[in-house]
Amino acid sequence: MNFWIIAAAAATLVTVLLIRALWRGASAETPSRVEQDLQVYRDQLAEVEREVARGVLSAEDAARAKTEISRRILAADKSRTADMQAGRAPSKPLMAVIAVALIGGSLFMYASLGAPGYGDLSLKDRIAFAKNLRETRPTQADAVAGLPETTVGVELSAEYEALLTRLRETVATRPDDVQGQTLLAQNEARVGNFAAAADAQSAVVRLKEADASTEEVVNYAELLIMAAGGYVSPEAEAVLRAVLTRDAENGTASYYWGLMLIQTGRPDQGFRIWDGLLRRGPADAPWIEPILGQIEPVADLAGVEYTIPDIGPGIGQGALPGPSKDDIEAAQDMTPAERMEMIGSMVEGLSDRLATQGGPVEDWARLISSLGVLGQTDRAQAIYDNAVEVFADDPAATDIIARAGEKANLAK
């Protein structure tokens, strides 16, 4: 309530000042050409009187001159009066309309476009809010139950529908048949029954236990997300974590992990993951297209000025360039001063890119390692501590950062 009182008072004050300016501006007399002309005519009348007194001008000629000058004075004065009437102050009803439009319009626009009641949050508070959002978000069952009922969007032939019905009945009587559950998951997903497909894939992963392939576990996570309408539930997160523990570079799991972070209030972390996936490629990877369609608004939420890399030189061409081990070894023929200048220049370029555009965890690790090589331990430690905080929710990235810290001999 206090905010609305202050906002209304500020809008009223601005409106009063604007109307006052309109009123004073319309009524104030300003020097014009008419005023200058009138002064010239008065001077001419005085000059005629002086010439008559000196005997230079006859009385008859003076009378004619005075008559002409007087006529010009009357015409100029009439023009001045018309100008003053045209510039008179706005009427009271008009000023009332202006006041209502300014005050009411301002409050209406803020109520529609602003965030009434939403106070400013520090970075620490935002992180805490995102953590709470992540911990209290709906479960998989709640998310699926909250979706509207949909019918299968695929037109099935009578023969295929009969085969699918028979497969469902067979699997129901033989729930421990891995092959049957695999076929059921594939066919349910094919016809759009993602919840049923996720249940069948869950059985596949459960029955195979440690023998389940990474691809099979990824498929299970993806089916859970698709069944929830694109929402990454806590159950799907747990499956993704298991995949990334096995394979930190898995693109599908990384894409959905970034999506989960974005959905739970951490677009900054999600953006870094997606940008890294774009640059790593390959260009025809299945996650490239969905990232391209979403990463710009995500970058805005993350506070990053971002330009999507070109398909050719950017996407699928690896992480942001920076000093590598080969670059450092290639400088062995240089003098020590030249070598350190080259490495320092490359490190600064990488540091600037990470600061302005963000980047994948590999670039953070490279920067930490390079600073360790340059002996800039304090700076490497600061970036290491920042990276640990930034990627705290990404176990695979945390491992990469930890290994970089070990190479740079940093304290954990």
Short mmCIF file of C-alpha atoms in Angstrom, two decimals, residues 58-350:
data_model
loop_
_atom_site.label_atom_id
_atom_site.label_comp_id
_atom_site.label_asym_id
_atom_site.label_seq_id
_atom_site.Cartn_x
_atom_site.Cartn_y
_atom_site.Cartn_z
CA SER A 58 6.82 70.66 -43.50
CA ALA A 59 3.70 70.37 -41.37
CA GLU A 60 1.73 68.90 -44.31
CA ASP A 61 4.35 66.20 -44.98
CA ALA A 62 4.64 65.48 -41.26
CA ALA A 63 0.88 64.92 -41.00
CA ARG A 64 0.92 62.45 -43.88
CA ALA A 65 3.91 60.59 -42.34
CA LYS A 66 2.24 60.45 -38.94
CA THR A 67 -0.96 59.10 -40.47
CA GLU A 68 0.90 56.30 -42.27
CA ILE A 69 2.98 55.39 -39.21
CA SER A 70 -0.14 55.37 -37.01
CA ARG A 71 -1.88 53.05 -39.47
CA ARG A 72 1.04 50.63 -39.24
CA ILE A 73 1.00 50.81 -35.43
CA LEU A 74 -2.72 49.90 -35.34
CA ALA A 75 -2.17 46.95 -37.70
CA ALA A 76 0.75 45.64 -35.65
CA ASP A 77 -1.16 46.01 -32.37
CA LYS A 78 -4.11 44.10 -33.82
CA SER A 79 -1.76 41.26 -34.89
CA ARG A 80 -0.26 41.14 -31.38
CA THR A 81 -3.70 40.81 -29.78
CA ALA A 82 -4.59 37.92 -32.09
CA ASP A 83 -1.35 36.12 -31.20
CA MET A 84 -2.01 36.48 -27.47
CA GLN A 85 -5.53 35.08 -27.87
CA ALA A 86 -4.23 32.11 -29.87
CA GLY A 87 -1.69 31.33 -27.13
CA ARG A 88 -4.03 31.58 -24.17
CA ALA A 89 -3.86 28.92 -21.42
CA PRO A 90 -5.67 25.59 -21.90
CA SER A 91 -9.19 25.32 -20.52
CA LYS A 92 -9.86 23.74 -17.12
CA PRO A 93 -11.68 20.68 -18.60
CA LEU A 94 -8.70 20.05 -20.87
CA MET A 95 -6.29 20.26 -17.95
CA ALA A 96 -8.48 17.83 -16.01
CA VAL A 97 -8.35 15.36 -18.90
CA ILE A 98 -4.56 15.68 -19.04
CA ALA A 99 -4.26 15.07 -15.30
CA VAL A 100 -6.50 11.99 -15.38
CA ALA A 101 -4.67 10.60 -18.41
CA LEU A 102 -1.22 11.07 -16.87
CA ILE A 103 -2.01 9.83 -13.35
CA GLY A 104 -4.47 7.09 -14.26
CA GLY A 105 -2.49 5.98 -17.31
CA SER A 106 0.73 5.70 -15.32
CA LEU A 107 -0.87 3.60 -12.58
CA PHE A 108 -2.69 1.42 -15.12
CA MET A 109 0.46 0.74 -17.13
CA TYR A 110 2.41 -0.23 -14.04
CA ALA A 111 -0.38 -2.50 -12.82
CA SER A 112 -0.43 -4.18 -16.25
CA LEU A 113 3.28 -4.31 -17.07
CA GLY A 114 5.00 -3.99 -13.71
CA ALA A 115 5.22 -6.26 -10.71
CA PRO A 116 3.16 -4.70 -7.88
CA GLY A 117 4.19 -5.95 -4.48
CA TYR A 118 7.38 -7.58 -5.73
CA GLY A 119 10.26 -6.13 -3.79
CA ASP A 120 13.86 -5.92 -4.87
CA LEU A 121 15.88 -9.05 -4.18
CA SER A 122 19.60 -9.34 -3.71
CA LEU A 123 21.51 -12.08 -5.52
CA LYS A 124 21.66 -14.08 -2.29
CA ASP A 125 17.89 -13.81 -1.86
CA ARG A 126 17.25 -14.77 -5.48
CA ILE A 127 19.42 -17.86 -5.12
CA ALA A 128 17.61 -18.79 -1.92
CA PHE A 129 14.25 -18.25 -3.64
CA ALA A 130 15.30 -20.46 -6.55
CA LYS A 131 16.46 -23.16 -4.13
CA ASN A 132 13.12 -23.09 -2.32
CA LEU A 133 11.26 -23.18 -5.63
CA ARG A 134 13.26 -26.20 -6.69
CA GLU A 135 12.67 -28.04 -3.43
CA THR A 136 8.93 -27.38 -3.31
CA ARG A 137 7.98 -27.79 -6.97
CA PRO A 138 5.27 -30.32 -7.96
CA THR A 139 6.04 -34.01 -8.20
CA GLN A 140 5.80 -36.03 -11.39
CA ALA A 141 2.39 -37.41 -10.41
CA ASP A 142 1.02 -33.97 -9.62
CA ALA A 143 2.34 -32.54 -12.88
CA VAL A 144 0.81 -35.33 -14.96
CA ALA A 145 -2.49 -35.11 -13.09
CA GLY A 146 -2.62 -31.38 -13.69
CA LEU A 147 -2.42 -31.69 -17.46
CA PRO A 148 -5.66 -31.58 -19.46
CA GLU A 149 -6.86 -34.86 -20.85
CA THR A 150 -5.69 -35.44 -24.38
CA THR A 151 -6.49 -38.03 -26.99
CA VAL A 152 -3.90 -39.84 -29.05
CA GLY A 153 -3.01 -37.59 -31.94
CA VAL A 154 -1.88 -40.40 -34.23
CA GLU A 155 -4.39 -42.12 -36.44
CA LEU A 156 -3.90 -45.84 -35.88
CA SER A 157 -4.81 -48.50 -38.32
CA ALA A 158 -7.09 -51.19 -37.02
CA GLU A 159 -4.31 -53.75 -37.34
CA TYR A 160 -1.77 -51.65 -35.45
CA GLU A 161 -4.26 -50.82 -32.71
CA ALA A 162 -5.05 -54.50 -32.29
CA LEU A 163 -1.34 -55.36 -32.04
CA LEU A 164 -0.77 -52.60 -29.49
CA THR A 165 -3.69 -53.81 -27.39
CA ARG A 166 -2.32 -57.36 -27.49
CA LEU A 167 1.16 -56.07 -26.50
CA ARG A 168 -0.31 -54.22 -23.52
CA GLU A 169 -2.18 -57.31 -22.38
CA THR A 170 0.89 -59.52 -22.78
CA VAL A 171 3.14 -57.18 -20.81
CA ALA A 172 0.53 -56.89 -18.09
CA THR A 173 0.71 -60.65 -17.57
CA ARG A 174 4.53 -60.73 -17.88
CA PRO A 175 5.76 -57.54 -16.13
CA ASP A 176 9.34 -58.85 -15.78
CA ASP A 177 9.81 -59.35 -19.52
CA VAL A 178 12.45 -56.78 -20.44
CA GLN A 179 11.95 -57.16 -24.17
CA GLY A 180 8.20 -56.74 -23.82
CA GLN A 181 8.57 -53.62 -21.68
CA THR A 182 11.05 -52.18 -24.19
CA LEU A 183 8.65 -52.74 -27.08
CA LEU A 184 5.76 -51.32 -25.08
CA ALA A 185 7.72 -48.16 -24.18
CA GLN A 186 8.65 -47.60 -27.83
CA ASN A 187 5.13 -48.08 -29.14
CA GLU A 188 3.41 -46.07 -26.42
CA ALA A 189 5.77 -43.17 -27.14
CA ARG A 190 5.13 -43.55 -30.85
CA VAL A 191 1.39 -42.96 -30.38
CA GLY A 192 1.85 -40.17 -27.84
CA ASN A 193 1.05 -42.08 -24.63
CA PHE A 194 4.13 -40.69 -22.87
CA ALA A 195 2.97 -41.49 -19.34
CA ALA A 196 2.46 -45.15 -20.25
CA ALA A 197 5.75 -45.14 -22.16
CA ALA A 198 7.55 -43.73 -19.10
CA ASP A 199 6.09 -46.46 -16.91
CA ALA A 200 7.28 -49.14 -19.32
CA GLN A 201 10.76 -47.58 -19.64
CA SER A 202 10.95 -47.36 -15.86
CA ALA A 203 10.40 -51.12 -15.75
CA VAL A 204 13.19 -51.62 -18.30
CA VAL A 205 15.67 -49.61 -16.20
CA ARG A 206 14.55 -51.34 -13.00
CA LEU A 207 14.84 -54.83 -14.44
CA LYS A 208 18.25 -54.25 -16.03
CA GLU A 209 19.59 -52.44 -12.95
CA ALA A 210 23.32 -51.77 -13.46
CA ASP A 211 23.18 -53.28 -16.95
CA ALA A 212 20.83 -50.55 -18.19
CA SER A 213 22.62 -48.46 -20.81
CA THR A 214 23.03 -44.71 -20.51
CA GLU A 215 20.76 -44.29 -23.52
CA GLU A 216 18.00 -46.29 -21.84
CA VAL A 217 18.22 -44.18 -18.69
CA VAL A 218 18.21 -40.98 -20.75
CA ASN A 219 15.14 -42.20 -22.62
CA TYR A 220 13.41 -42.78 -19.28
CA ALA A 221 14.16 -39.21 -18.14
CA GLU A 222 12.97 -37.78 -21.45
CA LEU A 223 9.72 -39.74 -21.32
CA LEU A 224 9.06 -38.49 -17.79
CA ILE A 225 9.53 -34.90 -18.99
CA MET A 226 7.36 -35.38 -22.05
CA ALA A 227 4.65 -37.01 -19.94
CA ALA A 228 4.66 -33.90 -17.72
CA GLY A 229 4.28 -31.58 -20.70
CA GLY A 230 7.91 -30.43 -20.79
CA TYR A 231 8.20 -29.95 -17.04
CA VAL A 232 11.28 -31.39 -15.31
CA SER A 233 9.97 -32.91 -12.08
CA PRO A 234 12.07 -33.94 -9.07
CA GLU A 235 11.80 -37.55 -10.26
CA ALA A 236 13.08 -36.61 -13.72
CA GLU A 237 15.87 -34.58 -12.11
CA ALA A 238 17.03 -37.62 -10.15
CA VAL A 239 17.22 -39.67 -13.34
CA LEU A 240 19.12 -36.91 -15.14
CA ARG A 241 21.58 -36.71 -12.25
CA ALA A 242 22.20 -40.45 -12.57
CA VAL A 243 22.89 -40.03 -16.30
CA LEU A 244 25.30 -37.12 -15.81
CA THR A 245 27.11 -39.04 -13.11
CA ARG A 246 27.74 -41.76 -15.68
CA ASP A 247 28.39 -39.46 -18.63
CA ALA A 248 29.07 -35.81 -17.85
CA GLU A 249 29.06 -34.95 -21.57
CA ASN A 250 25.66 -36.45 -22.40
CA GLY A 251 23.95 -33.82 -24.54
CA THR A 252 20.33 -34.84 -24.00
CA ALA A 253 20.69 -34.99 -20.23
CA SER A 254 22.58 -31.67 -20.20
CA TYR A 255 19.85 -30.00 -22.24
CA TYR A 256 17.13 -31.12 -19.84
CA TRP A 257 19.29 -30.26 -16.84
CA GLY A 258 19.59 -26.71 -18.16
CA LEU A 259 15.83 -26.64 -18.72
CA MET A 260 15.27 -27.70 -15.11
CA LEU A 261 17.51 -24.89 -13.85
CA ILE A 262 15.63 -22.35 -15.96
CA GLN A 263 12.28 -23.60 -14.67
CA THR A 264 13.44 -23.32 -11.07
CA GLY A 265 14.71 -19.75 -11.15
CA ARG A 266 18.33 -20.17 -12.27
CA PRO A 267 18.38 -18.98 -15.89
CA ASP A 268 22.00 -17.93 -15.41
CA GLN A 269 23.13 -21.54 -14.93
CA GLY A 270 20.75 -22.89 -17.56
CA PHE A 271 22.04 -20.36 -20.10
CA ARG A 272 25.65 -21.43 -19.56
CA ILE A 273 24.76 -25.06 -20.12
CA TRP A 274 22.76 -24.36 -23.27
CA ASP A 275 25.38 -22.02 -24.71
CA GLY A 276 28.02 -24.70 -24.14
CA LEU A 277 25.84 -27.29 -25.89
CA LEU A 278 25.37 -24.98 -28.87
CA ARG A 279 29.06 -24.41 -29.28
CA ARG A 280 29.94 -28.05 -28.71
CA GLY A 281 27.42 -29.39 -31.18
CA PRO A 282 27.26 -31.28 -33.41
CA ALA A 283 25.17 -28.93 -35.50
CA ASP A 284 22.60 -31.65 -36.25
CA ALA A 285 22.20 -32.71 -32.61
CA PRO A 286 18.53 -32.99 -31.52
CA TRP A 287 18.92 -30.38 -28.79
CA ILE A 288 20.29 -27.65 -31.09
CA GLU A 289 16.92 -26.61 -32.54
CA PRO A 290 15.05 -26.30 -29.21
CA ILE A 291 17.95 -24.35 -27.72
CA LEU A 292 18.01 -21.95 -30.68
CA GLY A 293 14.30 -21.28 -30.18
CA GLN A 294 14.66 -20.45 -26.48
CA ILE A 295 18.15 -19.25 -25.62
CA GLU A 296 17.72 -15.54 -26.40
CA PRO A 297 14.93 -14.91 -23.84
CA VAL A 298 16.86 -17.11 -21.40
CA ALA A 299 19.93 -14.91 -21.94
CA ASP A 300 17.79 -11.84 -21.20
CA LEU A 301 16.65 -13.43 -17.94
CA ALA A 302 20.28 -14.24 -17.13
CA GLY A 303 21.32 -10.64 -17.79
CA VAL A 304 23.65 -11.56 -20.66
CA GLU A 305 24.04 -9.61 -23.90
CA TYR A 306 23.99 -12.57 -26.23
CA THR A 307 24.17 -13.17 -29.95
CA ILE A 308 23.41 -16.63 -31.25
CA PRO A 309 26.55 -18.06 -32.93
CA ASP A 310 26.39 -18.67 -36.66
CA ILE A 311 25.55 -22.19 -37.78
CA GLY A 312 28.86 -22.55 -39.56
CA PRO A 313 31.62 -20.96 -37.47
CA GLY A 314 29.82 -21.00 -34.12
CA ILE A 315 27.50 -23.92 -33.56
CA GLY A 316 29.19 -27.27 -33.30
CA GLN A 317 32.69 -25.84 -33.36
CA GLY A 318 33.59 -26.44 -29.73
CA ALA A 319 33.78 -24.20 -26.70
CA LEU A 320 34.96 -20.63 -26.69
CA PRO A 321 38.60 -20.42 -27.79
CA GLY A 322 41.20 -19.92 -25.12
CA PRO A 323 44.78 -20.86 -24.27
CA SER A 324 45.33 -24.61 -24.37
CA LYS A 325 48.29 -26.79 -23.48
CA ASP A 326 49.34 -26.86 -27.17
CA ASP A 327 49.23 -23.04 -27.30
CA ILE A 328 51.54 -22.81 -24.31
CA GLU A 329 53.98 -25.40 -25.70
CA ALA A 330 54.08 -23.61 -29.07
CA ALA A 331 55.47 -20.57 -27.30
CA GLN A 332 58.63 -22.34 -26.14
CA ASP A 333 60.73 -20.63 -28.83
CA MET A 334 59.75 -17.19 -27.57
CA THR A 335 61.57 -15.23 -24.96
CA PRO A 336 60.08 -15.54 -21.47
CA ALA A 337 58.64 -12.03 -21.69
CA GLU A 338 57.06 -12.68 -25.12
CA ARG A 339 55.67 -16.01 -23.98
CA MET A 340 54.05 -14.59 -20.87
CA GLU A 341 52.64 -11.67 -22.87
CA MET A 342 51.06 -14.05 -25.39
CA ILE A 343 49.57 -16.32 -22.74
CA GLY A 344 48.37 -13.34 -20.71
CA SER A 345 46.64 -11.86 -23.76
CA MET A 346 44.84 -15.13 -24.49
CA VAL A 347 43.81 -15.51 -20.85
CA GLU A 348 42.43 -11.96 -20.75
CA GLY A 349 40.44 -12.61 -23.93
CA LEU A 350 38.91 -15.73 -22.43
#
